[in-house]
Amino acid sequence: MMSGIIKHLTTLLLLLSALVLLIMATTSHGAIPKSTLKVVEEVNKQGPFLGLVVPNSFEMSPLLQSKSFVKDKKLPYLDIGGRRFHLGKVGKDKLIMVMTGLSMVNAGLATQLLLSLFEIKGVVHFGIAGNANPELQIGDVTIPQYWAHTGLWNWQRYGEGPQNELALEAGGDYTRKYGYLNISYYSTNKIDKSSGNFLNNVWYQPEEIFPVNGVPEVREHAFWVPVDEKYFALSKQLEGMELPKCANSTTCLPRNPKVVRVERGCSANAFVDNAAYRKFLRSKFNVTPVDMESAAVALVCRQLETPFVAIRALSDLAGGGSAQSNEADVFAPLAAHNAVDVVLKFLALLTS
């Protein structure tokens, strides 16, 4: 009987030991299980990787389904913190691609997680965007040299104007450097600059960033964030690419889309389908693509000193086209495919 008890206790101890090992293997370091971090460590031994960051599934699917993309046979993806990191190759380049989801917050969080976990040598961000440039058409693919977040505002109180200091401006928190949107300039059926408007002025503000090699808790301000000089120079070779112009058998664009390097793009947590605001963004900031993620990716890459470029295909006119509907409903799939075609060509240039 004694031997039976000892055998039972031994079995129980073995089970408890296995349970402890299981708990240790899955213990979180912060929000990430230790077992996942071990996989990340093994992945990084194969690096460095080029990071691909894309907002939505319909923008990512053309690349995943492309014959040029070869997924990793042993580990095609790794799920961490609600994000799925796809591993694979395009040509000789090893890639890790993550879908961010909509908005600046999602884009910033996903990019930060990508760069914090993996050995990333550079980031290529791509997707679709609204077009604020009347010289370009839907389907064109743009590569801006600078990106700005145009959704960080200081909203001035009624009765004050450009001559009045903004709240907290003296302490360096806010600035009047980048100009403002005067709401009273825009009224129904006419432009009225003489009458006031309780919404008054919105002043655009730079972001506070904390560079990885800077002094912790000592901020820098960034409004126009440049893409990587080498990436931008290399992208000039993309101009002249032939891109399809038909969304379907009956709906085609006036001409074949082209790849264009432009000066500026902007992002904010707003889908722009408004002709007046589109015109304002173009006249105030000289932007071409208008989206909801690229500036967030740019700011995180700047903080972590990681080379970055954004490639955005124009899917609609941001409210400047038909009054009946937004063109994105028709041309978003074509634009998404065009963006991926250009990204694949850019990746080929990187490894040539």
mmCIF file of C-alpha atoms in Angstrom, residues 163-328:
data_model
loop_
_atom_site.group_PDB
_atom_site.id
_atom_site.type_symbol
_atom_site.label_atom_id
_atom_site.label_comp_id
_atom_site.label_asym_id
_atom_site.label_seq_id
_atom_site.Cartn_x
_atom_site.Cartn_y
_atom_site.Cartn_z
ATOM 1 C CA GLN A 163 -2.324 88.002 -33.806
ATOM 2 C CA ASN A 164 -3.437 86.325 -30.558
ATOM 3 C CA GLU A 165 -1.145 83.871 -28.773
ATOM 4 C CA LEU A 166 -2.537 80.370 -28.462
ATOM 5 C CA ALA A 167 -3.182 78.806 -25.080
ATOM 6 C CA LEU A 168 0.069 77.242 -23.758
ATOM 7 C CA GLU A 169 2.014 78.585 -26.742
ATOM 8 C CA ALA A 170 4.440 80.463 -24.503
ATOM 9 C CA GLY A 171 5.497 77.195 -22.863
ATOM 10 C CA GLY A 172 6.350 75.623 -26.201
ATOM 11 C CA ASP A 173 3.390 73.260 -26.330
ATOM 12 C CA TYR A 174 1.721 74.903 -29.329
ATOM 13 C CA THR A 175 2.661 77.096 -32.264
ATOM 14 C CA ARG A 176 1.203 79.293 -35.005
ATOM 15 C CA LYS A 177 3.947 78.273 -37.428
ATOM 16 C CA TYR A 178 1.927 76.009 -39.705
ATOM 17 C CA GLY A 179 -1.092 78.175 -40.360
ATOM 18 C CA TYR A 180 -4.750 77.754 -39.666
ATOM 19 C CA LEU A 181 -8.146 76.919 -41.053
ATOM 20 C CA ASN A 182 -10.627 79.771 -40.553
ATOM 21 C CA ILE A 183 -14.039 78.111 -40.360
ATOM 22 C CA SER A 184 -15.871 81.324 -41.284
ATOM 23 C CA TYR A 185 -14.275 81.280 -44.734
ATOM 24 C CA TYR A 186 -16.597 78.402 -45.607
ATOM 25 C CA SER A 187 -20.345 78.965 -45.564
ATOM 26 C CA THR A 188 -23.193 77.587 -47.660
ATOM 27 C CA ASN A 189 -23.234 78.857 -51.266
ATOM 28 C CA LYS A 190 -20.626 81.576 -50.720
ATOM 29 C CA ILE A 191 -17.289 82.478 -49.212
ATOM 30 C CA ASP A 192 -17.777 85.032 -46.476
ATOM 31 C CA LYS A 193 -14.585 86.334 -44.867
ATOM 32 C CA SER A 194 -16.194 89.234 -43.079
ATOM 33 C CA SER A 195 -18.601 87.516 -40.691
ATOM 34 C CA GLY A 196 -17.431 85.555 -37.658
ATOM 35 C CA ASN A 197 -18.072 81.944 -36.790
ATOM 36 C CA PHE A 198 -18.159 80.489 -33.285
ATOM 37 C CA LEU A 199 -15.925 77.629 -34.494
ATOM 38 C CA ASN A 200 -13.294 80.282 -35.331
ATOM 39 C CA ASN A 201 -9.788 78.973 -36.227
ATOM 40 C CA VAL A 202 -8.039 75.624 -36.131
ATOM 41 C CA TRP A 203 -4.238 75.824 -35.882
ATOM 42 C CA TYR A 204 -2.265 72.818 -37.116
ATOM 43 C CA GLN A 205 0.326 71.474 -34.703
ATOM 44 C CA PRO A 206 3.509 69.380 -34.966
ATOM 45 C CA GLU A 207 3.766 66.102 -33.099
ATOM 46 C CA GLU A 208 5.923 65.587 -30.030
ATOM 47 C CA ILE A 209 8.422 62.797 -30.646
ATOM 48 C CA PHE A 210 11.082 61.187 -28.466
ATOM 49 C CA PRO A 211 13.944 59.849 -30.647
ATOM 50 C CA VAL A 212 15.433 56.540 -29.600
ATOM 51 C CA ASN A 213 18.908 58.094 -29.351
ATOM 52 C CA GLY A 214 17.681 61.307 -27.757
ATOM 53 C CA VAL A 215 17.307 62.168 -24.089
ATOM 54 C CA PRO A 216 14.317 60.349 -22.550
ATOM 55 C CA GLU A 217 11.384 62.641 -21.770
ATOM 56 C CA VAL A 218 13.010 65.466 -23.743
ATOM 57 C CA ARG A 219 10.690 66.075 -26.663
ATOM 58 C CA GLU A 220 11.291 67.197 -30.202
ATOM 59 C CA HIS A 221 8.658 68.612 -32.520
ATOM 60 C CA ALA A 222 8.027 67.164 -35.966
ATOM 61 C CA PHE A 223 5.563 68.292 -38.605
ATOM 62 C CA TRP A 224 6.997 67.487 -42.051
ATOM 63 C CA VAL A 225 8.655 64.082 -41.696
ATOM 64 C CA PRO A 226 10.932 63.164 -44.635
ATOM 65 C CA VAL A 227 11.088 59.668 -46.078
ATOM 66 C CA ASP A 228 14.467 57.991 -46.417
ATOM 67 C CA GLU A 229 16.657 59.804 -48.952
ATOM 68 C CA LYS A 230 17.980 56.612 -50.566
ATOM 69 C CA TYR A 231 14.497 55.088 -50.839
ATOM 70 C CA PHE A 232 13.130 58.268 -52.368
ATOM 71 C CA ALA A 233 15.991 58.510 -54.861
ATOM 72 C CA LEU A 234 15.525 54.861 -55.825
ATOM 73 C CA SER A 235 11.800 55.392 -56.364
ATOM 74 C CA LYS A 236 12.527 57.658 -59.322
ATOM 75 C CA GLN A 237 13.154 54.489 -61.340
ATOM 76 C CA LEU A 238 9.498 53.556 -60.807
ATOM 77 C CA GLU A 239 8.296 56.490 -62.899
ATOM 78 C CA GLY A 240 7.288 55.114 -66.280
ATOM 79 C CA MET A 241 5.770 51.888 -65.005
ATOM 80 C CA GLU A 242 2.767 50.670 -66.982
ATOM 81 C CA LEU A 243 -0.301 50.243 -64.778
ATOM 82 C CA PRO A 244 -3.815 49.014 -65.675
ATOM 83 C CA LYS A 245 -6.590 51.582 -66.053
ATOM 84 C CA CYS A 246 -9.793 49.495 -65.930
ATOM 85 C CA ALA A 247 -11.642 48.667 -62.725
ATOM 86 C CA ASN A 248 -13.762 46.155 -64.656
ATOM 87 C CA SER A 249 -14.787 45.357 -68.225
ATOM 88 C CA THR A 250 -16.928 48.492 -68.528
ATOM 89 C CA THR A 251 -15.310 51.040 -66.189
ATOM 90 C CA CYS A 252 -11.969 52.478 -67.238
ATOM 91 C CA LEU A 253 -9.953 55.594 -66.492
ATOM 92 C CA PRO A 254 -9.205 58.202 -69.225
ATOM 93 C CA ARG A 255 -5.542 57.170 -69.345
ATOM 94 C CA ASN A 256 -3.239 54.566 -67.873
ATOM 95 C CA PRO A 257 -2.204 55.468 -64.313
ATOM 96 C CA LYS A 258 1.350 56.558 -63.678
ATOM 97 C CA VAL A 259 3.817 56.574 -60.790
ATOM 98 C CA VAL A 260 4.651 60.065 -59.577
ATOM 99 C CA ARG A 261 7.027 61.307 -56.916
ATOM 100 C CA VAL A 262 5.393 64.263 -55.180
ATOM 101 C CA GLU A 263 6.455 66.710 -52.513
ATOM 102 C CA ARG A 264 3.984 66.079 -49.707
ATOM 103 C CA GLY A 265 1.257 63.868 -48.301
ATOM 104 C CA CYS A 266 -0.800 64.181 -45.135
ATOM 105 C CA SER A 267 -2.737 61.978 -42.733
ATOM 106 C CA ALA A 268 -5.409 62.449 -40.080
ATOM 107 C CA ASN A 269 -8.172 60.509 -38.380
ATOM 108 C CA ALA A 270 -10.706 61.702 -40.924
ATOM 109 C CA PHE A 271 -11.879 60.276 -44.235
ATOM 110 C CA VAL A 272 -11.923 63.319 -46.505
ATOM 111 C CA ASP A 273 -14.874 63.403 -48.916
ATOM 112 C CA ASN A 274 -15.239 67.168 -48.969
ATOM 113 C CA ALA A 275 -14.206 69.381 -51.886
ATOM 114 C CA ALA A 276 -13.662 72.516 -49.800
ATOM 115 C CA TYR A 277 -11.368 70.812 -47.310
ATOM 116 C CA ARG A 278 -9.552 69.011 -50.117
ATOM 117 C CA LYS A 279 -8.858 72.365 -51.774
ATOM 118 C CA PHE A 280 -7.757 73.861 -48.461
ATOM 119 C CA LEU A 281 -5.262 71.048 -47.803
ATOM 120 C CA ARG A 282 -3.836 71.460 -51.285
ATOM 121 C CA SER A 283 -3.507 75.256 -51.083
ATOM 122 C CA LYS A 284 -2.249 75.349 -47.481
ATOM 123 C CA PHE A 285 0.132 72.397 -47.457
ATOM 124 C CA ASN A 286 0.670 71.440 -51.131
ATOM 125 C CA VAL A 287 -0.237 67.808 -50.458
ATOM 126 C CA THR A 288 -1.233 65.149 -52.962
ATOM 127 C CA PRO A 289 -2.262 61.927 -51.162
ATOM 128 C CA VAL A 290 -4.573 62.310 -48.153
ATOM 129 C CA ASP A 291 -4.939 59.258 -45.923
ATOM 130 C CA MET A 292 -5.376 58.081 -42.338
ATOM 131 C CA GLU A 293 -2.143 56.192 -41.522
ATOM 132 C CA SER A 294 1.064 57.169 -43.353
ATOM 133 C CA ALA A 295 2.109 60.036 -41.080
ATOM 134 C CA ALA A 296 1.820 57.788 -38.017
ATOM 135 C CA VAL A 297 4.118 55.223 -39.633
ATOM 136 C CA ALA A 298 6.501 58.024 -40.599
ATOM 137 C CA LEU A 299 6.604 59.453 -37.060
ATOM 138 C CA VAL A 300 7.327 56.081 -35.443
ATOM 139 C CA CYS A 301 10.073 55.361 -37.991
ATOM 140 C CA ARG A 302 11.588 58.771 -37.326
ATOM 141 C CA GLN A 303 11.589 58.177 -33.577
ATOM 142 C CA LEU A 304 13.281 54.791 -34.006
ATOM 143 C CA GLU A 305 15.588 56.047 -36.783
ATOM 144 C CA THR A 306 14.391 53.439 -39.274
ATOM 145 C CA PRO A 307 14.434 54.103 -43.053
ATOM 146 C CA PHE A 308 10.916 54.612 -44.352
ATOM 147 C CA VAL A 309 8.947 55.254 -47.536
ATOM 148 C CA ALA A 310 5.208 55.349 -48.274
ATOM 149 C CA ILE A 311 3.602 54.368 -51.572
ATOM 150 C CA ARG A 312 -0.031 55.419 -51.940
ATOM 151 C CA ALA A 313 -2.300 54.835 -54.925
ATOM 152 C CA LEU A 314 -5.054 57.403 -55.477
ATOM 153 C CA SER A 315 -8.478 55.793 -55.186
ATOM 154 C CA ASP A 316 -10.724 58.874 -55.158
ATOM 155 C CA LEU A 317 -10.726 62.666 -55.380
ATOM 156 C CA ALA A 318 -11.378 63.296 -51.673
ATOM 157 C CA GLY A 319 -14.711 64.945 -52.451
ATOM 158 C CA GLY A 320 -13.514 66.798 -55.524
ATOM 159 C CA GLY A 321 -15.235 64.569 -58.072
ATOM 160 C CA SER A 322 -18.826 63.483 -58.519
ATOM 161 C CA ALA A 323 -21.383 64.946 -56.152
ATOM 162 C CA GLN A 324 -23.351 61.695 -56.269
ATOM 163 C CA SER A 325 -20.836 59.262 -54.795
ATOM 164 C CA ASN A 326 -17.241 58.793 -53.768
ATOM 165 C CA GLU A 327 -15.096 57.220 -56.488
ATOM 166 C CA ALA A 328 -13.412 54.933 -53.942
#
